[in-house]
Short mmCIF file of C-alpha atoms and ligand atoms in Angstrom, two decimals:
data_model
loop_
_atom_site.label_atom_id
_atom_site.label_comp_id
_atom_site.label_asym_id
_atom_site.label_seq_id
_atom_site.Cartn_x
_atom_site.Cartn_y
_atom_site.Cartn_z
CA MET A 1384 106.79 106.55 101.81
CA SER A 1385 108.38 109.35 103.83
CA ASP A 1386 110.49 106.73 105.66
CA LEU A 1387 111.56 105.20 102.36
CA LYS A 1388 112.30 108.62 100.96
CA SER A 1389 114.58 109.49 103.84
CA ILE A 1390 116.37 106.10 103.69
CA ASP A 1391 116.88 106.59 99.95
CA LYS A 1392 118.14 110.13 100.46
CA GLN A 1393 120.53 109.01 103.17
CA TYR A 1394 121.95 105.90 101.51
CA VAL A 1395 121.58 106.12 97.73
CA ALA A 1396 124.21 108.21 95.93
CA ASN A 1397 122.81 111.63 95.32
CA THR A 1398 122.78 111.47 91.49
CA TYR A 1399 119.05 111.37 90.81
CA ASN A 1400 116.48 114.03 91.57
CA ARG A 1401 113.53 111.70 92.09
CA PHE A 1402 109.85 112.59 91.88
CA PRO A 1403 108.11 112.11 95.25
CA VAL A 1404 106.42 108.94 94.04
CA GLN A 1405 107.16 105.27 94.70
CA ILE A 1406 106.05 102.96 91.91
CA VAL A 1407 105.01 99.66 93.42
CA SER A 1408 103.19 97.73 90.68
CA GLY A 1409 101.63 97.92 87.27
CA LYS A 1410 100.38 96.13 84.21
CA GLY A 1411 101.13 97.23 80.67
CA SER A 1412 100.84 101.01 80.42
CA VAL A 1413 99.29 101.53 83.84
CA VAL A 1414 101.33 101.77 87.05
CA PHE A 1415 100.35 102.32 90.67
CA ASP A 1416 102.09 104.17 93.48
CA GLU A 1417 102.27 103.23 97.13
CA ASN A 1418 98.90 104.88 97.81
CA GLY A 1419 97.18 102.98 95.01
CA LYS A 1420 97.07 106.02 92.74
CA ARG A 1421 96.89 105.06 89.08
CA TYR A 1422 99.13 106.58 86.40
CA ILE A 1423 99.29 106.10 82.65
CA ASP A 1424 102.95 105.51 81.91
CA MET A 1425 104.14 107.67 79.00
CA GLY A 1426 107.81 107.22 79.90
CA THR A 1427 108.38 103.43 80.18
CA GLY A 1428 111.40 103.89 82.43
CA ILE A 1429 113.01 106.00 79.66
CA ALA A 1430 112.23 103.77 76.66
CA VAL A 1431 113.02 100.53 78.48
CA ASN A 1432 109.73 98.73 79.15
CA SER A 1433 108.98 98.21 75.44
CA PHE A 1434 105.73 96.36 76.10
CA GLY A 1435 104.95 97.99 79.40
CA VAL A 1436 105.19 96.80 82.98
CA ALA A 1437 104.91 93.11 83.94
CA ASP A 1438 104.16 92.17 80.35
CA ASP A 1439 103.02 88.52 80.25
CA VAL A 1440 105.07 87.38 77.25
CA TRP A 1441 108.32 88.98 78.40
CA GLN A 1442 107.77 87.82 81.97
CA ALA A 1443 107.21 84.22 80.85
CA ALA A 1444 110.38 84.25 78.72
CA VAL A 1445 112.45 85.70 81.54
CA THR A 1446 111.11 83.46 84.30
CA GLU A 1447 111.46 80.33 82.17
CA GLN A 1448 115.14 81.05 81.66
CA LEU A 1449 115.52 82.12 85.29
CA SER A 1450 114.29 78.72 86.41
CA LYS A 1451 116.94 77.00 84.24
CA VAL A 1452 120.15 78.96 84.75
CA GLN A 1453 120.56 82.65 85.55
CA HIS A 1454 124.20 83.13 84.58
CA THR A 1455 127.10 81.06 83.32
CA SER A 1456 129.87 83.59 82.45
CA ASN A 1457 131.10 83.92 78.92
CA LEU A 1458 133.32 80.86 79.30
CA TYR A 1459 130.39 78.70 78.17
CA TYR A 1460 127.77 78.71 75.44
CA THR A 1461 124.16 79.56 76.25
CA GLU A 1462 121.24 79.28 73.88
CA PRO A 1463 119.58 82.69 74.48
CA CYS A 1464 122.81 84.60 73.78
CA ALA A 1465 123.50 82.78 70.49
CA ARG A 1466 119.84 82.96 69.38
CA LEU A 1467 119.55 86.66 70.12
CA ALA A 1468 122.77 87.44 68.22
CA LYS A 1469 121.48 85.47 65.21
CA MET A 1470 118.13 87.29 65.31
CA LEU A 1471 119.79 90.71 65.50
CA CYS A 1472 122.07 89.90 62.57
CA GLU A 1473 119.24 88.48 60.47
CA ARG A 1474 116.99 91.46 61.16
CA THR A 1475 119.71 94.04 60.37
CA GLY A 1476 121.86 92.29 57.76
CA MET A 1477 124.81 92.75 60.08
CA LYS A 1478 127.29 90.06 61.06
CA LYS A 1479 128.15 89.79 64.73
CA VAL A 1480 127.04 91.15 68.11
CA PHE A 1481 129.00 92.08 71.23
CA PHE A 1482 126.80 92.03 74.32
CA GLY A 1483 127.25 94.33 77.32
CA ASN A 1484 124.84 95.71 79.89
CA SER A 1485 124.05 99.30 79.01
CA GLY A 1486 123.99 101.89 76.28
CA ALA A 1487 127.25 103.45 77.40
CA GLU A 1488 128.99 100.09 77.23
CA ALA A 1489 127.59 99.40 73.77
CA ASN A 1490 129.02 102.74 72.62
CA GLU A 1491 132.36 102.03 74.34
CA CYS A 1492 132.56 98.82 72.33
CA ALA A 1493 131.70 100.61 69.08
CA ILE A 1494 134.40 103.23 69.73
CA LYS A 1495 137.00 100.54 70.48
CA VAL A 1496 136.03 98.69 67.30
CA SER A 1497 136.35 101.81 65.14
CA ARG A 1498 139.72 102.74 66.65
CA LYS A 1499 141.12 99.24 66.23
CA TYR A 1500 139.87 99.05 62.64
CA ALA A 1501 141.46 102.41 61.79
CA ALA A 1502 144.71 101.64 63.62
CA GLU A 1503 145.15 98.39 61.74
CA LYS A 1504 144.03 99.74 58.38
CA LYS A 1505 145.48 103.26 58.36
CA GLY A 1506 147.73 103.69 61.41
CA SER A 1507 147.29 104.35 65.12
CA GLU A 1508 147.22 108.13 64.58
CA TYR A 1509 143.73 107.64 63.07
CA PHE A 1510 141.88 107.71 66.39
CA THR A 1511 139.55 110.74 66.20
CA ILE A 1512 135.86 110.06 66.72
CA VAL A 1513 133.43 112.66 65.40
CA THR A 1514 130.11 113.06 67.18
CA LEU A 1515 127.44 115.74 66.97
CA GLU A 1516 126.88 118.79 69.11
CA ASN A 1517 123.92 118.31 71.45
CA SER A 1518 124.34 114.52 71.33
CA PHE A 1519 124.15 112.11 74.26
CA HIS A 1520 126.08 108.84 74.30
CA GLY A 1521 126.46 107.89 77.96
CA ARG A 1522 128.15 108.64 81.28
CA THR A 1523 131.42 106.72 81.25
CA LEU A 1524 134.46 108.93 80.75
CA THR A 1525 134.74 107.91 77.08
CA THR A 1526 131.04 108.19 76.26
CA LEU A 1527 130.96 111.53 78.11
CA ALA A 1528 133.76 112.64 75.78
CA ALA A 1529 131.56 111.48 72.90
CA THR A 1530 128.57 113.40 74.29
CA GLY A 1531 128.42 116.79 72.58
CA GLN A 1532 127.12 118.81 75.54
CA ASP A 1533 129.77 120.70 77.52
CA HIS A 1534 127.83 120.87 80.77
CA TYR A 1535 128.22 117.10 81.23
CA HIS A 1536 132.01 117.43 80.88
CA GLU A 1537 132.85 120.23 83.24
CA LEU A 1538 133.65 118.45 86.48
CA PHE A 1539 135.23 115.33 85.04
CA GLN A 1540 138.29 116.45 83.11
CA PRO A 1541 140.37 115.06 81.59
CA LEU A 1542 138.02 112.93 79.52
CA THR A 1543 139.21 110.38 76.98
CA PRO A 1544 141.00 112.36 74.27
CA GLY A 1545 140.28 112.21 70.55
CA PHE A 1546 136.68 113.39 70.28
CA VAL A 1547 135.46 116.24 68.06
CA HIS A 1548 131.88 117.53 67.92
CA THR A 1549 130.35 119.07 64.81
CA PRO A 1550 126.94 120.73 64.44
CA ALA A 1551 124.10 118.41 63.37
CA GLY A 1552 122.98 119.06 59.81
CA ASP A 1553 126.21 120.80 58.82
CA VAL A 1554 127.92 118.48 56.36
CA GLU A 1555 130.56 121.11 55.48
CA ALA A 1556 131.73 121.14 59.10
CA LEU A 1557 132.04 117.38 58.95
CA TYR A 1558 134.05 117.52 55.69
CA GLU A 1559 136.36 120.07 57.31
CA THR A 1560 136.84 117.90 60.42
CA VAL A 1561 137.69 114.91 58.24
CA ARG A 1562 140.20 117.08 56.30
CA THR A 1563 141.90 118.35 59.44
CA HIS A 1564 141.81 115.27 61.69
CA LYS A 1565 142.70 111.62 61.29
CA VAL A 1566 139.22 110.25 61.81
CA ALA A 1567 138.47 106.66 62.82
CA GLY A 1568 134.72 106.88 63.26
CA ILE A 1569 131.55 108.94 63.26
CA LEU A 1570 128.99 108.26 66.00
CA LEU A 1571 125.50 109.78 65.93
CA GLU A 1572 121.86 109.40 66.94
CA CYS A 1573 119.28 109.52 64.12
CA VAL A 1574 116.97 111.24 66.59
CA GLN A 1575 118.74 113.04 69.41
CA GLY A 1576 116.87 111.95 72.52
CA GLU A 1577 118.33 113.61 75.60
CA GLY A 1578 119.22 116.57 73.37
CA GLY A 1579 115.53 117.44 72.93
CA VAL A 1580 114.01 114.76 70.63
CA ILE A 1581 115.37 116.17 67.38
CA ALA A 1582 115.37 114.06 64.22
CA GLN A 1583 118.30 114.39 61.83
CA ASP A 1584 117.73 115.68 58.34
CA ALA A 1585 117.57 112.79 55.84
CA ALA A 1586 119.83 114.41 53.23
CA TYR A 1587 122.41 115.17 55.93
CA LEU A 1588 122.50 111.57 57.10
CA ARG A 1589 122.87 110.33 53.52
CA ASP A 1590 125.82 112.73 53.04
CA VAL A 1591 127.40 111.52 56.28
CA ALA A 1592 127.01 107.89 55.21
CA GLU A 1593 128.48 108.66 51.78
CA LEU A 1594 131.47 110.43 53.31
CA ALA A 1595 132.08 107.59 55.75
CA GLU A 1596 131.99 105.07 52.92
CA LYS A 1597 134.30 107.14 50.70
CA GLU A 1598 136.87 107.82 53.42
CA ASP A 1599 136.65 104.34 54.99
CA ILE A 1600 135.48 105.86 58.28
CA ILE A 1601 133.41 103.63 60.57
CA LEU A 1602 129.82 104.89 60.76
CA MET A 1603 128.31 104.09 64.16
CA ILE A 1604 124.64 104.74 64.81
CA ASP A 1605 123.61 105.04 68.45
CA GLU A 1606 120.19 103.37 68.67
CA VAL A 1607 120.16 103.15 72.45
CA GLN A 1608 117.00 105.26 72.67
CA THR A 1609 115.73 105.16 69.07
CA GLY A 1610 116.08 101.41 68.61
CA ASN A 1611 113.85 98.37 68.88
CA GLY A 1612 110.72 99.71 67.23
CA ARG A 1613 110.64 103.08 68.98
CA THR A 1614 110.65 105.19 65.79
CA GLY A 1615 108.36 102.97 63.71
CA ALA A 1616 111.23 100.97 62.21
CA LEU A 1617 113.18 98.22 63.96
CA TYR A 1618 116.13 100.64 64.07
CA ALA A 1619 115.83 104.33 63.26
CA TYR A 1620 118.60 104.24 60.63
CA MET A 1621 116.26 102.04 58.57
CA ASN A 1622 113.96 105.08 58.17
CA TYR A 1623 116.85 106.89 56.47
CA GLY A 1624 118.03 104.23 54.02
CA ILE A 1625 121.62 104.28 55.27
CA ARG A 1626 123.88 101.34 56.14
CA PRO A 1627 125.94 101.82 59.28
CA ASP A 1628 129.03 99.77 60.10
CA VAL A 1629 128.06 99.52 63.78
CA VAL A 1630 124.68 99.86 65.48
CA THR A 1631 124.55 100.21 69.24
CA THR A 1632 121.44 99.56 71.24
CA ALA A 1633 120.28 98.97 74.84
CA LYS A 1634 117.22 100.23 76.79
CA GLY A 1635 114.17 98.75 74.98
CA ILE A 1636 115.85 95.59 73.74
CA GLY A 1637 116.05 94.25 77.29
CA GLY A 1638 112.43 95.17 77.99
CA GLY A 1639 113.36 95.98 81.60
CA LEU A 1640 116.54 94.01 82.19
CA PRO A 1641 120.02 95.43 81.48
CA LEU A 1642 121.35 94.55 78.05
CA GLY A 1643 123.54 96.49 75.63
CA CYS A 1644 124.48 95.41 72.11
CA ALA A 1645 127.09 96.57 69.64
CA ILE A 1646 125.96 95.08 66.34
CA LEU A 1647 128.87 94.84 63.92
CA GLY A 1648 128.60 95.02 60.14
CA GLU A 1649 130.71 93.27 57.53
CA LYS A 1650 133.56 95.76 57.56
CA VAL A 1651 134.25 95.34 61.27
CA GLU A 1652 132.91 91.88 62.06
CA SER A 1653 136.40 90.46 62.61
CA VAL A 1654 138.04 93.47 64.25
CA LEU A 1655 137.66 92.19 67.81
CA GLY A 1656 139.67 89.11 68.72
CA PHE A 1657 140.03 87.04 71.90
CA GLY A 1658 140.70 89.26 74.88
CA ASP A 1659 140.07 92.56 73.05
CA HIS A 1660 136.86 93.22 74.93
CA GLY A 1661 134.57 91.54 77.44
CA SER A 1662 131.95 91.88 80.15
CA THR A 1663 131.13 89.46 82.98
CA PHE A 1664 127.38 89.87 82.54
CA GLY A 1665 127.39 90.50 78.79
CA GLY A 1666 124.96 88.20 77.01
CA ASN A 1667 123.40 87.08 80.29
CA PRO A 1668 120.91 84.30 79.41
CA VAL A 1669 117.99 85.79 81.35
CA CYS A 1670 118.41 89.23 79.74
CA CYS A 1671 118.82 87.62 76.31
CA ALA A 1672 115.75 85.39 76.73
CA GLY A 1673 113.67 88.48 77.52
CA ALA A 1674 115.19 90.32 74.55
CA ILE A 1675 114.35 87.49 72.15
CA SER A 1676 110.72 87.74 73.22
CA ILE A 1677 110.79 91.52 72.62
CA LEU A 1678 112.43 91.28 69.22
CA GLU A 1679 110.05 88.51 68.08
CA ARG A 1680 107.11 90.84 68.64
CA ILE A 1681 108.53 93.81 66.74
CA ASP A 1682 107.08 92.81 63.39
CA ASN A 1683 105.61 94.86 60.55
CA ALA A 1684 102.14 94.93 62.09
CA LEU A 1685 103.49 96.32 65.36
CA LEU A 1686 105.64 98.90 63.55
CA GLU A 1687 102.61 100.03 61.52
CA ASP A 1688 100.69 100.43 64.75
CA VAL A 1689 103.55 102.44 66.27
CA LYS A 1690 103.31 104.81 63.27
CA LYS A 1691 99.53 105.08 63.65
CA LYS A 1692 99.82 105.92 67.32
CA SER A 1693 102.54 108.41 66.46
CA ASP A 1694 100.35 110.11 63.84
CA TYR A 1695 97.58 110.37 66.40
CA ILE A 1696 99.90 112.03 68.94
CA PHE A 1697 101.36 114.47 66.41
CA SER A 1698 97.95 115.47 65.03
CA SER A 1699 96.38 115.82 68.49
CA LEU A 1700 99.16 117.98 69.91
CA LYS A 1701 100.36 119.96 66.92
CA ASP A 1702 98.02 122.93 67.15
CA ALA A 1703 96.86 122.47 70.73
CA LYS A 1704 96.71 125.41 73.10
CA GLY A 1705 99.92 125.95 75.07
CA ILE A 1706 101.98 123.81 72.70
CA ARG A 1707 104.54 125.53 70.48
CA SER A 1708 105.81 122.53 68.52
CA VAL A 1709 105.98 118.75 68.44
CA SER A 1710 109.12 116.92 67.32
CA GLY A 1711 110.47 113.40 67.07
CA MET A 1712 109.63 110.21 65.28
CA GLY A 1713 107.36 107.25 66.04
CA LEU A 1714 106.73 106.96 69.75
CA MET A 1715 109.66 109.20 70.64
CA ILE A 1716 108.04 112.60 70.99
CA GLY A 1717 109.23 116.01 72.18
CA ILE A 1718 106.71 118.72 73.03
CA GLU A 1719 107.73 122.35 73.28
CA THR A 1720 105.32 123.87 75.75
CA GLU A 1721 104.53 127.42 76.77
CA ARG A 1722 104.65 126.44 80.41
CA PRO A 1723 108.06 125.20 81.63
CA ALA A 1724 108.40 121.51 80.78
CA ALA A 1725 109.17 120.47 84.37
CA GLU A 1726 105.97 122.19 85.51
CA VAL A 1727 103.93 120.36 82.84
CA VAL A 1728 105.45 117.02 83.85
CA GLY A 1729 104.61 117.72 87.52
CA ALA A 1730 101.02 118.72 86.72
CA CYS A 1731 100.59 115.65 84.47
CA MET A 1732 101.81 113.48 87.32
CA ASP A 1733 99.24 115.03 89.66
CA ALA A 1734 96.63 114.30 86.99
CA GLY A 1735 97.75 110.66 86.64
CA VAL A 1736 100.12 110.67 83.65
CA LEU A 1737 103.87 110.00 83.88
CA CYS A 1738 105.89 112.01 81.33
CA LEU A 1739 109.58 112.87 80.97
CA THR A 1740 111.57 115.93 80.00
CA ALA A 1741 114.35 116.33 77.43
CA LYS A 1742 116.06 119.69 77.82
CA HIS A 1743 113.28 122.30 77.60
CA LYS A 1744 110.72 119.86 76.18
CA VAL A 1745 108.22 117.40 77.57
CA ARG A 1746 109.20 113.96 76.26
CA LEU A 1747 106.91 111.00 75.65
CA LEU A 1748 108.20 107.44 75.26
CA PRO A 1749 105.11 105.26 75.76
CA ALA A 1750 105.02 101.47 75.41
CA LEU A 1751 105.01 100.33 71.78
CA ASN A 1752 101.69 98.58 72.42
CA ILE A 1753 100.00 101.20 74.59
CA PRO A 1754 96.26 100.57 74.14
CA ASP A 1755 94.55 103.34 72.15
CA ASP A 1756 92.08 104.17 74.92
CA LEU A 1757 94.91 104.78 77.41
CA LEU A 1758 96.88 106.77 74.84
CA HIS A 1759 93.84 108.97 74.15
CA GLU A 1760 93.22 109.46 77.86
CA ALA A 1761 96.87 110.44 78.45
CA ILE A 1762 97.00 112.83 75.49
CA GLU A 1763 93.80 114.58 76.60
CA ILE A 1764 95.33 115.11 80.06
CA ILE A 1765 98.61 116.39 78.58
CA LYS A 1766 96.66 118.78 76.34
CA ARG A 1767 94.62 120.05 79.26
CA VAL A 1768 97.73 120.61 81.38
CA CYS A 1769 99.55 122.40 78.55
CA ALA A 1770 96.54 124.66 77.96
CA GLU A 1771 96.31 125.70 81.62
CA THR A 1772 98.00 128.91 82.59
CA VAL A 1773 99.22 129.32 86.13
N1 PLP B 610 122.98 106.73 74.05
C1 PLP B 610 121.79 107.33 74.01
C2 PLP B 610 121.28 107.87 72.72
C3 PLP B 610 121.02 107.43 75.17
O1 PLP B 610 119.83 108.02 75.13
C4 PLP B 610 121.53 106.90 76.37
C5 PLP B 610 120.78 107.02 77.63
O2 PLP B 610 119.87 107.79 77.77
C6 PLP B 610 122.80 106.30 76.35
C7 PLP B 610 123.48 106.22 75.17
C8 PLP B 610 123.38 105.71 77.61
O3 PLP B 610 122.69 104.54 77.93
P1 PLP B 610 122.86 103.88 79.39
O4 PLP B 610 122.24 104.81 80.37
O5 PLP B 610 122.13 102.57 79.27
O6 PLP B 610 124.32 103.70 79.60
#
C-alpha cells in the first residue's frame, strides 16, 4: 500500500485528498481493503453503486453487453441506448434523452437546451440561468458558474457568464431576479447534496414551478445525486408533485459506470437538432445495458423499502448522543454531529464503516438494497462514534 500511495501521489493529479485505504474488492454493501479489513459501505462511491459493489444482476447485464460490442460511436444505432431512453421517458412522462458521461455534462446539456429554447422563443438576450445559493452542479466552467458556492469559483475566473444565484426558499428573491433579468432557465436540486443534504421546502418548489410555467422559463431539476431511487421516489421531484422541463441525472443510474442523462420534457424535446450537441461516449452500450438493469429494479417495492430504511436511520439517529440534527430524504442523509464531521468519518472508518462528509455534516448514501442487518450494524457504529468525546 505505501508503494501504491507514493506512486499515486507522484503521478495522479493532486485534486483528491484520499483516505489512506485501498479498496480492493467487495460484494453488495461490504468492501475489503488491501489488508482484508472489512467495511460496511455507507457511501457507495458517492451515490453511484446503487445496488452495491459487484452486484450480480448489474454485472451480468454489463458483461453480456461487453461480450457483444463495447462501443460503436453515435453514428450507429445500439439497442441498450434506445431501450434506456424509452424506459426513462416512460417512467418520467418525458419525451427524449440526451446521453453524456457525467453529471456536469448532463447539466451542460440542460443549460444549452434552456438557452436555445429561450433564444428562439424570446430572443438571444434571454440567457440568464438562475440557480440556488449553496447549490452544486459540477466542475466544468459552466457548471461551476451554476454552482452557488463562491469558494469553488475563486481561482477559475472568468466563468461562463449569465448565472445568478438566489437563496433557497426565498421565492421573492426569485421573482425579483426574473423581473430584473432576462431569464432562460432555473436549475436546482430538490435536496442539496454537496451543500449539506438539505431538502427544499415543498411550497417553495411549487412556487418556483408555477413561476417557471407562467413566465415560460425552463425548469431544470438536477437529479444527479437525488435521482434513481435515492430519495424514495424514482426522481426526487416526484416527491414534490412538480413537473420539470428537464431532468438531469448521472451517478446512480450507471450503477458504477459513467453515464449522464438530460431527460427532456415536451416543451424542449425538439430544441436540439443535428450537430447542436454530442459526446463520443454518450449512450455507450455497456453503460446503458447496466443502467437498464438498475432502472428495472427500481420499482415500488424497492422504493417502499428505501423509505423504510430511511425511517429507521432517522429514528435511530435523531435523538442520539452527540448528534445535533439529521437531514435529508430517503437514503440521502446528513448528520450534524457535535464532533467535527471529518473526525467522525475517520473514526467510523477505523471501526469498519465508510461514510462521507457534506460541508460540516456526516453524509450517508448507502446502497438502495443494503441488507437490514448491515444497516443496523453500521448505524450502531456511527452512533457509538458520535457519542464518544475525544
Ligand atoms: N450535480 C449534483 C447535484 C452533484 O451532486 C454532482 C456531483 O456530486 C454533480 C452535479 C456533478 O456530477 P459529476 O461529478 O458526475 O460531473
